[in-house]
CSV table of C-alpha atoms and ligand atoms in Angstrom, one decimal:
chain,number,residue,atom,x,y,z
A,107,ASN,CA,0.0,-0.1,0.1
A,108,LYS,CA,1.8,3.4,-1.3
A,109,ARG,CA,-0.4,5.8,-0.3
A,110,ILE,CA,-0.2,8.7,0.3
A,111,LYS,CA,-1.9,11.1,2.2
A,112,VAL,CA,-3.3,14.3,1.2
A,113,LYS,CA,-1.9,15.9,3.8
A,114,GLN,CA,1.7,15.6,2.5
A,115,LEU,CA,0.6,14.9,-0.4
A,116,LEU,CA,-0.9,19.0,-0.6
A,117,ALA,CA,1.7,20.1,2.1
A,118,SER,CA,4.7,18.9,-1.5
A,119,GLU,CA,3.6,21.0,-4.1
A,120,GLN,CA,6.1,18.8,-5.6
A,121,THR,CA,5.0,17.6,-9.3
A,122,GLY,CA,5.9,15.0,-11.7
A,123,HIS,CA,5.5,11.9,-10.2
A,124,GLU,CA,3.2,9.5,-10.1
A,125,VAL,CA,1.0,9.2,-6.3
A,126,THR,CA,-1.9,7.0,-5.6
A,127,VAL,CA,-4.5,8.1,-3.2
A,128,MET,CA,-7.6,7.0,-1.4
A,129,GLY,CA,-10.8,8.8,0.5
A,130,TRP,CA,-13.7,9.2,0.6
A,131,VAL,CA,-15.1,11.7,-2.4
A,132,ARG,CA,-17.0,15.0,-1.0
A,133,THR,CA,-18.4,16.2,-4.6
A,134,PHE,CA,-17.7,15.4,-8.1
A,135,ARG,CA,-18.8,18.0,-10.4
A,136,ASN,CA,-19.0,18.3,-14.5
A,137,ASN,CA,-17.8,14.6,-14.8
A,138,GLN,CA,-14.6,15.4,-14.2
A,139,PHE,CA,-13.8,17.0,-11.0
A,140,LEU,CA,-13.5,14.6,-7.8
A,141,ALA,CA,-12.4,16.0,-4.4
A,142,VAL,CA,-11.2,13.1,-2.5
A,143,ASN,CA,-10.7,14.1,1.3
A,144,ASP,CA,-9.2,11.4,3.6
A,145,GLY,CA,-9.0,12.4,6.5
A,146,SER,CA,-5.4,14.0,7.4
A,147,THR,CA,-6.7,17.7,6.7
A,148,ASN,CA,-10.1,19.2,5.7
A,149,ASN,CA,-8.4,20.4,2.8
A,150,ASN,CA,-9.7,18.0,-0.4
A,151,ILE,CA,-7.6,16.8,-3.3
A,152,GLN,CA,-8.7,17.8,-6.5
A,153,ILE,CA,-8.7,14.5,-8.9
A,154,VAL,CA,-8.7,16.0,-12.0
A,155,LEU,CA,-11.2,13.2,-15.3
A,156,GLU,CA,-10.7,13.9,-18.9
A,157,LEU,CA,-13.4,13.5,-20.5
A,158,GLY,CA,-14.6,10.3,-22.1
A,159,GLN,CA,-11.1,8.9,-19.8
A,160,PHE,CA,-13.6,6.4,-17.8
A,161,ASP,CA,-17.1,4.7,-18.0
A,162,GLU,CA,-20.6,6.7,-17.8
A,163,ALA,CA,-21.5,3.7,-15.1
A,164,LEU,CA,-18.4,4.0,-13.3
A,165,LEU,CA,-18.7,8.1,-13.6
A,166,LYS,CA,-22.1,7.7,-11.7
A,167,ARG,CA,-20.6,5.8,-9.1
A,168,LEU,CA,-18.6,8.8,-7.8
A,169,THR,CA,-21.7,9.8,-5.6
A,170,THR,CA,-20.9,12.1,-2.1
A,171,SER,CA,-18.9,9.2,0.7
A,172,ALA,CA,-17.6,6.6,-1.6
A,173,SER,CA,-14.1,5.2,-1.4
A,174,VAL,CA,-12.0,5.3,-3.8
A,175,LYS,CA,-8.5,4.3,-4.8
A,176,VAL,CA,-7.0,6.9,-7.7
A,177,THR,CA,-3.6,7.0,-9.2
A,178,GLY,CA,-2.4,9.6,-11.1
A,179,GLU,CA,0.4,12.1,-11.9
A,180,VAL,CA,0.9,14.7,-10.0
A,181,VAL,CA,0.9,18.4,-12.3
A,182,PRO,CA,0.1,22.2,-11.2
A,183,SER,CA,-3.7,23.0,-10.4
A,184,MET,CA,-5.0,25.9,-12.6
A,185,GLY,CA,-7.5,26.1,-9.8
A,186,LYS,CA,-7.4,28.6,-6.9
A,187,GLY,CA,-6.3,28.4,-3.1
A,188,GLN,CA,-4.3,25.0,-4.5
A,189,LYS,CA,-0.7,24.5,-6.0
A,190,ILE,CA,-1.3,20.7,-6.9
A,191,GLU,CA,-3.7,18.2,-8.8
A,192,VAL,CA,-3.7,14.9,-9.9
A,193,LYS,CA,-4.7,13.8,-13.1
A,194,ALA,CA,-5.8,10.7,-13.3
A,195,LYS,CA,-4.3,7.7,-14.4
A,196,THR,CA,-6.3,4.5,-12.6
A,197,LEU,CA,-9.6,5.1,-10.8
A,198,GLU,CA,-11.2,2.2,-8.8
A,199,ILE,CA,-14.2,2.3,-6.6
A,200,LEU,CA,-13.1,0.7,-3.2
A,201,GLY,CA,-17.4,1.3,-1.8
A,202,ASP,CA,-20.3,2.5,-2.9
A,203,SER,CA,-22.3,5.0,-1.4
A,204,ASP,CA,-26.1,5.2,-1.3
A,205,ALA,CA,-25.8,9.5,-1.6
A,206,GLU,CA,-29.7,10.0,-1.3
A,207,LYS,CA,-29.8,7.7,2.1
A,208,TYR,CA,-26.4,8.5,3.7
A,209,PRO,CA,-26.6,11.2,6.2
A,210,LEU,CA,-24.4,14.3,6.0
A,211,GLN,CA,-26.2,14.8,3.2
A,212,LEU,CA,-29.8,15.2,3.9
A,213,ARG,CA,-29.1,18.7,5.3
A,214,ASN,CA,-27.6,21.2,4.2
A,215,ARG,CA,-25.2,22.5,6.5
A,216,PRO,CA,-26.5,20.3,9.4
A,217,SER,CA,-26.6,21.8,12.7
A,218,LEU,CA,-24.5,20.8,15.8
A,219,GLU,CA,-27.5,19.2,17.3
A,220,TYR,CA,-28.6,17.4,14.0
A,221,LEU,CA,-24.6,16.4,14.4
A,222,ARG,CA,-24.7,14.3,17.7
A,223,GLU,CA,-27.4,12.6,16.3
A,224,ILE,CA,-25.7,10.9,14.1
A,225,ALA,CA,-23.0,10.7,16.0
A,226,HIS,CA,-21.6,8.1,13.8
A,227,MET,CA,-20.3,10.1,11.0
A,228,ARG,CA,-20.3,13.6,11.7
A,229,PHE,CA,-15.9,12.5,12.2
A,230,ARG,CA,-17.1,13.2,8.0
A,231,THR,CA,-17.9,16.6,8.5
A,232,ASN,CA,-14.8,19.9,8.1
A,233,THR,CA,-16.0,20.3,11.7
A,234,PHE,CA,-15.0,17.1,13.9
A,235,GLY,CA,-12.0,16.6,11.7
A,236,ALA,CA,-10.5,19.7,12.8
A,237,VAL,CA,-11.8,18.8,16.0
A,238,PHE,CA,-10.7,15.3,17.0
A,239,ARG,CA,-7.0,16.4,14.7
A,240,VAL,CA,-6.8,18.8,18.1
A,241,ARG,CA,-7.9,16.8,20.0
A,242,HIS,CA,-5.8,14.1,19.2
A,243,SER,CA,-2.1,16.5,19.4
A,244,LEU,CA,-3.1,18.0,22.9
A,245,ALA,CA,-3.7,14.7,23.7
A,246,PHE,CA,0.2,14.1,22.2
A,247,ALA,CA,1.8,17.2,24.1
A,248,ILE,CA,0.1,15.9,27.1
A,249,HIS,CA,1.8,13.1,27.1
A,250,LYS,CA,5.3,14.8,25.9
A,251,PHE,CA,4.6,18.1,28.3
A,252,PHE,CA,5.3,15.4,31.0
A,253,ASN,CA,8.2,13.0,30.0
A,254,GLU,CA,10.0,15.9,29.0
A,255,LYS,CA,9.4,16.4,32.8
A,256,GLY,CA,11.0,13.3,34.0
A,257,PHE,CA,6.9,12.8,35.4
A,258,VAL,CA,6.2,9.1,35.4
A,259,TYR,CA,3.0,8.3,34.5
A,260,LEU,CA,1.1,5.8,36.2
A,261,HIS,CA,-2.1,3.9,35.2
A,262,THR,CA,-4.7,3.9,38.0
A,263,PRO,CA,-7.8,1.4,38.2
A,264,ILE,CA,-10.5,1.9,36.1
A,265,ILE,CA,-12.2,-0.2,39.2
A,266,THR,CA,-11.8,1.0,42.2
A,267,ALA,CA,-12.8,1.0,45.8
A,268,SER,CA,-12.0,4.0,46.8
A,269,ASP,CA,-14.5,7.4,45.8
A,270,ALA,CA,-12.2,10.0,46.2
A,271,GLU,CA,-13.9,11.8,48.7
A,272,GLY,CA,-16.7,13.4,47.4
A,273,ALA,CA,-15.3,14.3,43.6
A,274,GLY,CA,-18.7,13.4,42.0
A,275,GLU,CA,-22.1,10.5,42.6
A,276,MET,CA,-20.3,7.1,41.4
A,277,PHE,CA,-21.3,4.6,39.0
A,278,ARG,CA,-21.2,1.4,40.3
A,279,VAL,CA,-19.5,-1.9,39.2
A,280,THR,CA,-22.1,-4.9,38.8
A,281,SER,CA,-21.1,-8.5,37.9
A,282,LEU,CA,-23.1,-10.5,36.1
A,283,PRO,CA,-22.2,-14.4,36.2
A,284,PHE,CA,-20.9,-15.7,32.2
A,285,ASP,CA,-22.2,-19.1,32.2
A,286,GLY,CA,-26.1,-18.0,31.9
A,287,THR,CA,-28.3,-15.5,33.1
A,288,PRO,CA,-29.6,-15.6,37.1
A,289,ARG,CA,-33.2,-14.6,37.3
A,290,ASN,CA,-35.3,-13.4,40.6
A,291,GLU,CA,-38.5,-15.0,41.0
A,292,ASP,CA,-40.5,-12.8,39.4
A,293,GLY,CA,-37.4,-12.8,35.7
A,294,SER,CA,-36.0,-9.7,36.4
A,295,VAL,CA,-31.9,-10.4,35.8
A,296,ASN,CA,-30.2,-10.7,39.2
A,297,PHE,CA,-26.9,-9.1,38.8
A,298,LYS,CA,-24.7,-9.5,41.5
A,299,GLU,CA,-24.6,-5.3,43.2
A,300,ASP,CA,-20.2,-6.4,43.6
A,301,PHE,CA,-17.0,-6.7,42.1
A,302,PHE,CA,-15.7,-10.3,43.9
A,303,GLY,CA,-18.2,-9.3,47.3
A,304,LYS,CA,-17.0,-6.3,47.3
A,305,SER,CA,-18.4,-2.8,46.3
A,306,THR,CA,-16.4,-0.7,43.8
A,307,ASN,CA,-16.9,1.9,41.8
A,308,LEU,CA,-15.7,2.7,38.7
A,309,THR,CA,-13.3,5.6,38.8
A,310,VAL,CA,-14.2,9.9,39.6
A,311,SER,CA,-10.5,9.9,39.8
A,312,GLY,CA,-6.6,8.8,40.3
A,313,GLN,CA,-6.0,11.2,42.7
A,314,LEU,CA,-6.1,9.5,46.0
A,315,GLU,CA,-3.9,6.3,44.0
A,316,GLY,CA,-1.3,8.8,42.6
A,317,GLU,CA,-0.5,10.4,45.8
A,318,LEU,CA,1.0,7.2,46.7
A,319,GLY,CA,3.2,6.9,42.8
A,320,ALA,CA,4.5,11.2,43.8
A,321,THR,CA,5.0,9.4,47.4
A,322,ALA,CA,7.6,6.8,45.9
A,323,PHE,CA,8.5,8.5,42.3
A,324,GLY,CA,9.0,11.8,43.2
A,325,GLU,CA,6.3,12.9,40.2
A,326,ILE,CA,3.1,11.0,38.3
A,327,TYR,CA,0.8,11.8,36.2
A,328,THR,CA,-2.5,10.2,35.5
A,329,PHE,CA,-3.9,11.1,31.9
A,330,GLY,CA,-7.2,7.4,31.6
A,331,PRO,CA,-11.2,8.2,31.3
A,332,THR,CA,-12.9,9.3,34.5
A,333,PHE,CA,-16.6,8.5,35.5
A,334,ARG,CA,-19.2,10.6,37.5
A,335,ALA,CA,-22.7,10.2,37.5
A,336,GLU,CA,-23.7,13.0,36.8
A,337,ASN,CA,-27.6,13.9,36.1
A,338,SER,CA,-27.1,17.3,35.1
A,339,ASN,CA,-27.2,18.0,31.3
A,340,THR,CA,-24.9,20.5,31.4
A,341,ALA,CA,-22.6,21.7,28.2
A,342,ARG,CA,-20.1,21.2,30.3
A,343,HIS,CA,-20.6,17.5,32.6
A,344,LEU,CA,-20.1,14.3,31.0
A,345,ALA,CA,-20.6,11.1,32.9
A,346,GLU,CA,-17.3,9.6,31.0
A,347,PHE,CA,-14.4,12.0,30.4
A,348,TRP,CA,-10.7,11.5,30.6
A,349,MET,CA,-8.2,13.7,33.3
A,350,ILE,CA,-4.9,14.5,33.5
A,351,GLU,CA,-4.4,14.4,37.4
A,352,PRO,CA,-0.4,15.5,38.2
A,353,GLU,CA,1.1,15.2,41.8
A,354,MET,CA,4.2,16.2,42.6
A,355,ALA,CA,6.7,15.2,46.0
A,356,PHE,CA,8.0,18.1,47.8
A,357,SER,CA,5.8,20.9,46.6
A,358,ASP,CA,3.4,23.3,47.6
A,359,LEU,CA,0.6,25.3,46.3
A,360,GLU,CA,2.6,27.9,44.7
A,361,ASP,CA,4.5,25.2,42.3
A,362,ASN,CA,1.0,23.4,41.3
A,363,MET,CA,0.0,26.6,40.7
A,364,ASN,CA,3.1,26.8,38.3
A,365,LEU,CA,3.4,23.8,36.9
A,366,ALA,CA,-1.1,23.9,35.8
A,367,GLU,CA,0.0,27.3,34.4
A,368,GLU,CA,3.2,26.3,32.4
A,369,PHE,CA,1.6,23.0,31.4
A,370,ILE,CA,-1.8,24.3,29.7
A,371,LYS,CA,0.4,27.1,27.6
A,372,TYR,CA,2.9,24.4,26.7
A,373,ILE,CA,0.2,21.8,25.1
A,374,ILE,CA,-2.0,25.1,23.6
A,375,GLN,CA,1.6,26.5,22.1
A,376,TYR,CA,2.0,22.5,21.2
A,377,ALA,CA,-1.5,22.8,19.7
A,378,MET,CA,-0.9,26.0,17.5
A,379,ASP,CA,2.3,25.0,16.6
A,380,ASN,CA,1.0,21.9,15.2
A,381,ASN,CA,-2.5,22.6,14.1
A,382,ARG,CA,-3.0,25.8,12.5
A,383,GLU,CA,-4.6,25.2,9.8
A,384,ASP,CA,-7.5,23.1,11.3
A,385,LEU,CA,-7.3,25.7,14.4
A,386,GLU,CA,-7.9,28.8,11.9
A,387,PHE,CA,-10.2,26.6,10.2
A,388,LEU,CA,-13.0,26.5,13.5
A,389,ALA,CA,-11.6,30.5,13.8
A,390,GLN,CA,-13.1,30.9,10.8
A,391,ARG,CA,-15.9,28.2,12.2
A,392,LEU,CA,-16.8,30.7,14.7
A,393,VAL,CA,-16.7,34.1,12.8
A,394,GLU,CA,-19.8,32.5,10.7
A,395,GLU,CA,-20.8,31.7,14.4
A,396,GLU,CA,-20.9,34.3,16.3
A,397,LYS,CA,-22.6,36.4,13.1
A,398,GLN,CA,-25.4,34.9,14.0
A,399,LYS,CA,-25.8,36.8,17.6
A,400,PRO,CA,-26.3,40.0,18.3
A,401,GLN,CA,-24.0,42.2,18.1
A,402,ALA,CA,-23.8,43.1,21.7
A,403,GLU,CA,-23.5,39.3,22.6
A,404,ARG,CA,-20.4,38.8,19.9
A,405,SER,CA,-17.4,38.4,21.7
A,406,GLU,CA,-14.4,40.6,21.2
A,407,MET,CA,-11.4,38.5,19.7
A,408,GLY,CA,-10.9,35.4,17.4
A,409,LEU,CA,-10.1,31.6,18.8
A,410,ILE,CA,-6.6,32.6,17.9
A,411,GLU,CA,-6.3,35.7,19.1
A,412,LYS,CA,-7.4,33.9,22.0
A,413,LEU,CA,-5.3,31.8,22.3
A,414,GLU,CA,-2.3,34.1,21.4
A,415,PHE,CA,-3.8,36.2,24.4
A,416,VAL,CA,-3.6,33.3,27.2
A,417,LEU,CA,-0.3,32.2,26.4
A,418,ASN,CA,1.5,35.5,26.2
A,419,ASN,CA,-0.4,36.7,29.6
A,420,ASN,CA,0.0,35.5,33.5
A,421,PHE,CA,-3.2,34.0,35.0
A,422,GLU,CA,-4.6,35.8,38.1
A,423,ARG,CA,-3.7,34.1,40.7
A,424,ILE,CA,-6.2,35.9,43.7
A,425,THR,CA,-7.9,34.1,47.4
A,426,TYR,CA,-11.2,33.1,47.5
A,427,THR,CA,-11.5,36.1,50.1
A,428,GLU,CA,-10.7,38.7,47.4
A,429,ALA,CA,-13.1,36.3,44.7
A,430,ILE,CA,-16.3,36.8,46.7
A,431,ASP,CA,-15.6,40.5,47.9
A,432,ILE,CA,-15.1,41.3,43.7
A,433,LEU,CA,-18.5,39.7,43.4
A,434,LEU,CA,-20.2,42.0,46.3
A,435,GLN,CA,-18.2,44.7,44.4
A,436,SER,CA,-20.0,44.7,41.1
A,437,PRO,CA,-22.7,46.3,38.7
A,438,ALA,CA,-24.3,42.3,38.5
A,439,TYR,CA,-24.1,42.1,42.9
A,440,LYS,CA,-25.4,45.1,43.5
A,441,LYS,CA,-27.9,45.4,39.9
A,442,LYS,CA,-29.0,41.7,41.5
A,443,LYS,CA,-27.8,39.8,38.5
A,444,PHE,CA,-27.0,37.0,39.8
A,445,GLN,CA,-29.3,34.0,40.5
A,446,TYR,CA,-27.5,32.4,43.2
A,447,GLU,CA,-26.4,33.8,46.2
A,448,VAL,CA,-23.3,35.1,47.5
A,449,LYS,CA,-21.1,34.9,50.9
A,450,TRP,CA,-18.6,33.9,52.0
A,451,GLY,CA,-18.2,29.8,51.9
A,452,ILE,CA,-20.5,30.0,48.9
A,453,ASP,CA,-19.3,26.7,46.6
A,454,MET,CA,-18.9,29.2,43.4
A,455,GLN,CA,-21.1,28.5,41.0
A,456,SER,CA,-21.0,29.0,37.4
A,457,GLU,CA,-22.2,33.0,37.1
A,458,HIS,CA,-20.0,33.2,39.0
A,459,GLU,CA,-16.9,31.9,37.8
A,460,ARG,CA,-17.4,33.0,35.0
A,461,TYR,CA,-18.0,36.6,36.0
A,462,LEU,CA,-14.5,36.5,37.3
A,463,VAL,CA,-12.9,35.5,34.2
A,464,GLU,CA,-15.4,37.0,31.8
A,465,LYS,CA,-16.2,40.7,32.6
A,466,HIS,CA,-13.1,41.5,35.5
A,467,PHE,CA,-10.8,40.0,35.0
A,468,LYS,CA,-10.4,39.5,30.4
A,469,LYS,CA,-8.1,35.9,31.3
A,470,PRO,CA,-7.7,33.1,32.9
A,471,VAL,CA,-7.9,32.9,36.9
A,472,ILE,CA,-6.2,30.9,39.9
A,473,VAL,CA,-8.4,31.3,42.7
A,474,THR,CA,-6.9,29.8,46.1
A,475,ASN,CA,-7.4,29.2,49.5
A,476,TYR,CA,-11.2,28.0,49.3
A,477,PRO,CA,-13.5,27.5,52.8
A,478,LYS,CA,-12.5,23.9,53.8
A,479,ASP,CA,-16.2,22.9,54.4
A,480,ILE,CA,-17.3,22.9,50.8
A,481,LYS,CA,-13.8,21.4,49.9
A,482,ALA,CA,-12.3,17.9,50.3
A,483,PHE,CA,-10.9,16.1,53.3
A,484,TYR,CA,-6.9,15.5,51.0
A,485,MET,CA,-7.0,19.9,51.1
A,486,ARG,CA,-3.7,21.1,53.6
A,487,LEU,CA,-5.3,23.4,55.7
A,488,ASN,CA,-3.8,26.6,55.6
A,489,GLU,CA,-2.4,28.9,59.2
A,490,ASP,CA,-6.2,30.5,59.7
A,491,GLY,CA,-7.9,26.8,60.7
A,492,LYS,CA,-11.0,27.7,57.9
A,493,THR,CA,-8.6,27.8,54.3
A,494,VAL,CA,-7.5,24.8,53.0
A,495,ALA,CA,-4.5,25.2,50.3
A,496,ALA,CA,-6.9,24.8,47.5
A,497,MET,CA,-7.3,26.4,43.9
A,498,ASP,CA,-9.3,25.8,40.6
A,499,ILE,CA,-8.8,27.3,37.5
A,500,LEU,CA,-11.6,29.3,35.9
A,501,ALA,CA,-11.2,29.9,31.9
A,502,PRO,CA,-13.5,33.0,29.6
A,503,GLY,CA,-15.6,30.7,28.5
A,504,ILE,CA,-16.2,28.0,30.2
A,505,GLY,CA,-15.8,28.3,34.4
A,506,GLU,CA,-13.6,25.5,36.4
A,507,ILE,CA,-11.3,23.8,34.4
A,508,VAL,CA,-9.0,23.1,36.9
A,509,GLY,CA,-9.5,21.5,40.6
A,510,GLY,CA,-6.2,20.7,42.9
A,511,SER,CA,-4.3,21.1,46.4
A,512,GLN,CA,-1.9,20.7,48.3
A,513,ARG,CA,-2.7,17.8,50.5
A,514,GLU,CA,-2.4,17.6,54.3
A,515,GLU,CA,0.4,15.9,54.8
A,516,ARG,CA,0.5,15.8,58.6
A,517,LEU,CA,-1.2,13.0,60.0
A,518,GLU,CA,-2.7,14.6,62.8
A,519,ASN,CA,-4.4,17.1,60.9
A,520,LEU,CA,-5.4,14.6,58.1
A,521,GLU,CA,-7.0,11.9,60.4
A,522,ALA,CA,-9.0,14.8,62.6
A,523,ARG,CA,-10.0,15.7,59.1
A,524,MET,CA,-11.6,12.8,58.1
A,525,LYS,CA,-13.5,11.8,61.5
A,526,GLU,CA,-14.7,15.9,60.5
A,527,MET,CA,-16.5,15.0,57.3
A,528,HIS,CA,-17.4,11.0,58.4
A,529,VAL,CA,-15.2,9.8,56.0
A,530,PRO,CA,-14.2,6.3,57.2
A,531,ALA,CA,-10.7,5.6,58.5
A,532,GLU,CA,-10.2,2.0,57.6
A,533,ASP,CA,-10.8,2.1,53.9
A,534,LEU,CA,-8.0,5.0,53.5
A,535,TRP,CA,-5.7,2.5,55.8
A,536,TRP,CA,-3.2,2.3,53.1
A,537,TYR,CA,-3.3,6.8,51.7
A,538,LEU,CA,-3.1,6.7,55.2
A,539,ASP,CA,0.3,4.8,54.9
A,540,THR,CA,1.7,7.7,53.0
A,541,ARG,CA,1.6,9.8,56.2
A,542,ARG,CA,3.3,7.2,58.1
A,543,PHE,CA,5.9,6.6,56.1
A,544,GLY,CA,7.9,9.3,54.7
A,545,THR,CA,5.2,11.9,54.3
A,546,VAL,CA,6.4,15.0,52.5
A,547,PRO,CA,4.5,18.3,51.6
A,548,HIS,CA,3.3,17.6,48.1
A,549,ALA,CA,0.6,18.9,45.8
A,550,GLY,CA,-0.9,18.5,43.0
A,551,PHE,CA,-4.1,18.8,39.7
A,552,GLY,CA,-6.9,17.6,37.5
A,553,LEU,CA,-7.4,18.7,35.0
A,554,GLY,CA,-10.8,18.0,32.7
A,555,PHE,CA,-9.4,17.4,29.0
A,556,GLU,CA,-12.7,18.0,27.8
A,557,ARG,CA,-12.9,20.7,29.3
A,558,MET,CA,-9.6,21.9,27.8
A,559,VAL,CA,-10.1,20.7,24.0
A,560,LEU,CA,-13.5,22.9,24.8
A,561,PHE,CA,-11.5,25.5,25.1
A,562,VAL,CA,-9.0,25.0,22.9
A,563,THR,CA,-11.4,25.0,19.4
A,564,GLY,CA,-14.1,27.3,20.6
A,565,MET,CA,-17.0,24.9,21.2
A,566,THR,CA,-19.2,24.9,23.2
A,567,ASN,CA,-20.6,22.0,24.4
A,568,ILE,CA,-18.4,19.1,25.4
A,569,ARG,CA,-20.5,16.5,23.4
A,570,ASP,CA,-19.7,18.0,20.8
A,571,VAL,CA,-15.4,17.1,21.0
A,572,ILE,CA,-15.2,13.6,23.1
A,573,ALA,CA,-15.7,11.4,20.4
A,574,PHE,CA,-18.7,9.3,21.6
A,575,PRO,CA,-20.7,11.1,24.7
A,576,ARG,CA,-21.6,9.5,27.2
A,577,THR,CA,-24.3,11.6,29.0
A,578,PRO,CA,-28.0,10.5,30.4
A,579,LYS,CA,-29.2,11.2,26.7
A,580,THR,CA,-26.4,9.6,24.6
A,581,ALA,CA,-25.7,6.9,24.9
A,582,GLU,CA,-25.9,4.6,21.4
A,583,PHE,CA,-22.6,3.1,20.8
B,723,ATP,P1,-17.7,21.2,38.4
B,723,ATP,O1,-17.6,22.1,39.3
B,723,ATP,O2,-17.1,21.3,36.9
B,723,ATP,O3,-18.8,20.2,38.6
B,723,ATP,P2,-15.7,19.4,40.1
B,723,ATP,O4,-15.1,20.6,41.0
B,723,ATP,O5,-16.6,18.6,40.5
B,723,ATP,O6,-16.2,20.0,38.6
B,723,ATP,P3,-13.0,17.9,40.2
B,723,ATP,O7,-13.3,17.2,41.5
B,723,ATP,O8,-12.4,19.5,40.5
B,723,ATP,O9,-15.0,18.5,39.3
B,723,ATP,O10,-12.3,17.5,38.8
B,723,ATP,C1,-11.5,18.2,38.3
B,723,ATP,C2,-11.5,18.3,37.0
B,723,ATP,O11,-12.4,17.5,36.4
B,723,ATP,C3,-13.0,20.0,36.7
B,723,ATP,O12,-11.6,21.0,36.8
B,723,ATP,C4,-13.0,19.7,35.8
B,723,ATP,O13,-12.4,20.0,34.2
B,723,ATP,C5,-13.3,18.3,34.9
B,723,ATP,N1,-14.1,17.7,35.5
B,723,ATP,C6,-15.2,17.7,36.6
B,723,ATP,N2,-16.2,17.3,36.1
B,723,ATP,C7,-16.8,16.9,34.7
B,723,ATP,C8,-17.6,16.5,33.9
B,723,ATP,N3,-18.3,15.6,34.6
B,723,ATP,N4,-17.5,16.1,32.8
B,723,ATP,C9,-16.4,17.2,32.5
B,723,ATP,N5,-15.1,17.3,32.9
B,723,ATP,C10,-15.2,17.3,34.6
B,724,MG,MG1,-18.9,18.6,39.8
B,725,MG,MG1,-16.2,22.7,40.6
B,726,MG,MG1,-13.0,21.2,41.3
């Protein structure tokens, strides 16, 4: 198979040699011009057929989305916007397509909502082509970043007995024996509500296990699927999403903030360097979308400008107490624009987070030192006895993308907190061992991968940046 990818072919701009291209027909005009896409780029390669070169019967089968194999000579193109095209020598149809039934052909400019209904086909659109190539690059950049920094990639369990206390509602694991389905007397399936006699769930976070790794390797990260039984149907929550969780020994909250900011900038830069074409396509898509909105609601910056701005500016760093003060002083508060109450001690709602980043600072914001009562037991208690060394990173258009903290490394403090929050110590004896045998200050965070992909691609619904979205309404695959 000597096929050349369209992206590589278009980039080389060389002419005079023979190539083989395989892909799917996008358009076929005047019985002569065949636009073929192979998914490596949104750009199509133009294949030129000579009139009379191929059977009428064959030409009829060149419908949108039929798969083809073409061999021919690369020649300079007369067409606008492309330097080369392929003069066909042989043309083979690999798979026919009934264009009348092709889901993407059924609507002109299909909406994102419609494409969600045909999620099995949406990769073939330019929008999703661009989104998933960018997602791929970000995933690759994540491993590259941590590898360069010497972090060990640790695979924490998917089925686990630990629930990372309060991170979210969990999915219980049940088992069905292989040898026939046991039934109850009423005929219903008799599931075993356990994992070989133990109660387990799908992981909501790999953090607690990650801490075991960090207190041995020094620095680790996880990058895997996490599951939360979110029955909320928001544009920012999925039941299955991917999370990146670095954990660093010998580190405090400041190190944690520095790492998170450097990390976010690194992966954005990687996408800017390697996915420029796709990002420009997505930026243009956004421009078109913005035109539908009333003037006042249009965003001031384009996608590329927004990413450049993030790369070139420091994230704002404020404490939770300062954040609440800003909200209380805000015109939005005075004009009673917030739906939810604002006072010290609240868990900030999305409207509050978005006010801080979009209206007040107009850039990403790191909020630190939250009240201990609204955060998990493992966060390090500050001197004031009221707040913990937590940090959330809030991004424009999205709100929270990162949640992290310095961990409580002092055994007595940790045990006291667990008692206070009714976390049974006997379930977490293995976790407490990290504090018993050579405890060290350590810190880490979790970045929701899909929220990051939303930010970089400018998409607005989380279902549009994961290949097979899992929400209460979508579980076809
Ligand atoms: P939120 O307040 O948005 O519900 P969270 O505080 O419950 O998030 P954390 O437990 O802090 O979330 O998880 C770390 C990160 O994982 C979050 O900052 C976010 O980026 C991402 N995340 C959390 N829940 C979801 C979800 N249901 N779908 C997609 N990403 C999520
Ligand atoms: Mg949540
Ligand atoms: Mg939160
Ligand atoms: Mg959080």
